[in-house]
Phi, psi and omega in degrees: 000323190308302213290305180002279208312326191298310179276357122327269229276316169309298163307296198282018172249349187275169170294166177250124180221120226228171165275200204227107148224185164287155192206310176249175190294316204268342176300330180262107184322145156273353165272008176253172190227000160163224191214167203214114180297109165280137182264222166295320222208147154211133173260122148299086185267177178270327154227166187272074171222130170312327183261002167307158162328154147254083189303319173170149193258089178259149159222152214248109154272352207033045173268118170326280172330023173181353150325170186231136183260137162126328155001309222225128184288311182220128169225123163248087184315300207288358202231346189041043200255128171223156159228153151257179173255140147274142175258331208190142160271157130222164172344138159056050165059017166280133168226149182267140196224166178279094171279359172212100179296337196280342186256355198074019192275128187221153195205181171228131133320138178244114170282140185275345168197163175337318206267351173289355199254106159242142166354154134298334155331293222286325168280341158267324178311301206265284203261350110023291188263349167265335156255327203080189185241136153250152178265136195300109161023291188239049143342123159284161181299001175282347190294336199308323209280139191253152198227140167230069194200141155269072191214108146354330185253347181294190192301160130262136171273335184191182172239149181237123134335238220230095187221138187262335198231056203244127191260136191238114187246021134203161157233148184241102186059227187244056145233157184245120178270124177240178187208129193208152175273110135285173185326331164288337170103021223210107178297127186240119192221138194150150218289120175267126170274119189253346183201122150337159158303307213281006185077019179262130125336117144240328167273165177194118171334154180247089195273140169262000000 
């Protein structure tokens, strides 16, 4: 029984190495502005410049069991999909991205074509619509209410329960026109606020 308790007690001390997503509010900076697709490798310069410093070099197997934590805005390992967070652009395609959430550590990238860097427009328009949204954990309860306007004073249309889903088919700024079944069996359609002025997240794609 002694040894049970040991190797019980052994297991629940190894790391966990998991995919990534956002769940709470304080996880997506409020100062960022979309995301930045990682490729094999990110070279991290101190400006966005090639002959700037080199903060630090990753490569990426996407193997769990050898990903590097605090990195990733978003990681689905099996899929070999990664993001980072962007704060800022600059010239001749650089964004400065977050390479250590825990410290808040920001370095800058030179993206290799258009399409690594994308807008939070451009990543909810795209995976958005294709996953759909969950609202983050600790959401207020007002974010529940579907409106029918993407305006805080406009009617409410609806209230969201209980939801497996909420689909999404356009955005307008930092409202989502969505449609969603709820715990009653009954389509509810009508504007979800997924993001403040000030740059607070209450939604997120359920990227799979």
């Amino acid at each position: 029984m002694k040894k049970f308790f040991i190797f019980i007690a052994m297991m629940l001390m190894l790391p966990v190495f998991a995919d990534t997503q956002p769940y709470y509010i304080n996880n997506v900076p409020k100062t960022s502005i979309g995301l930045y697709q990682t490729g094999d490798s990110v070279i991290i310069y101190s400006e966005p410049d090639l002959e700037s410093k080199v903060l630090r070099v990753l490569d990426f197997s996407y193997k769990q069991e050898s990903m590097p934590d605090g990195v990733f805005a978003v990681l689905i390992n099996e899929k070999q999909l990664g993001y980072m967070y962007v704060t800022d652009l600059g010239d001749d395609n650089w964004v400065e991205v977050v390479y250590d959430k825990h410290l808040g550590a920001k370095g800058w990238v030179q993206t290799e074509d258009k399409f690594q860097f994308l807008p939070w427009i451009s990543f909810y328009n795209m995976y958005g619509r294709k996953y759909g949204l969950r609202l983050f954990k600790d959401s207020p309860d007002e974010i529940d209410t579907l409106h029918a306007k993407s305006d805080d004073l406009s009617q409410t249309v609806g209230k969201l329960n209980y939801v497996k889903k909420i689909k999404v088919m356009s955005i307008r700024g930092n409202w989502a026109l969505v449609s969603v079944y709820d715990i009653d069996k009954t389509l509810k359609t009508g504007y979800l606020k997924w993001r403040e002025k000030d740059g607070t997240i209450y939604a997120f794609p359920n990227i799979k």
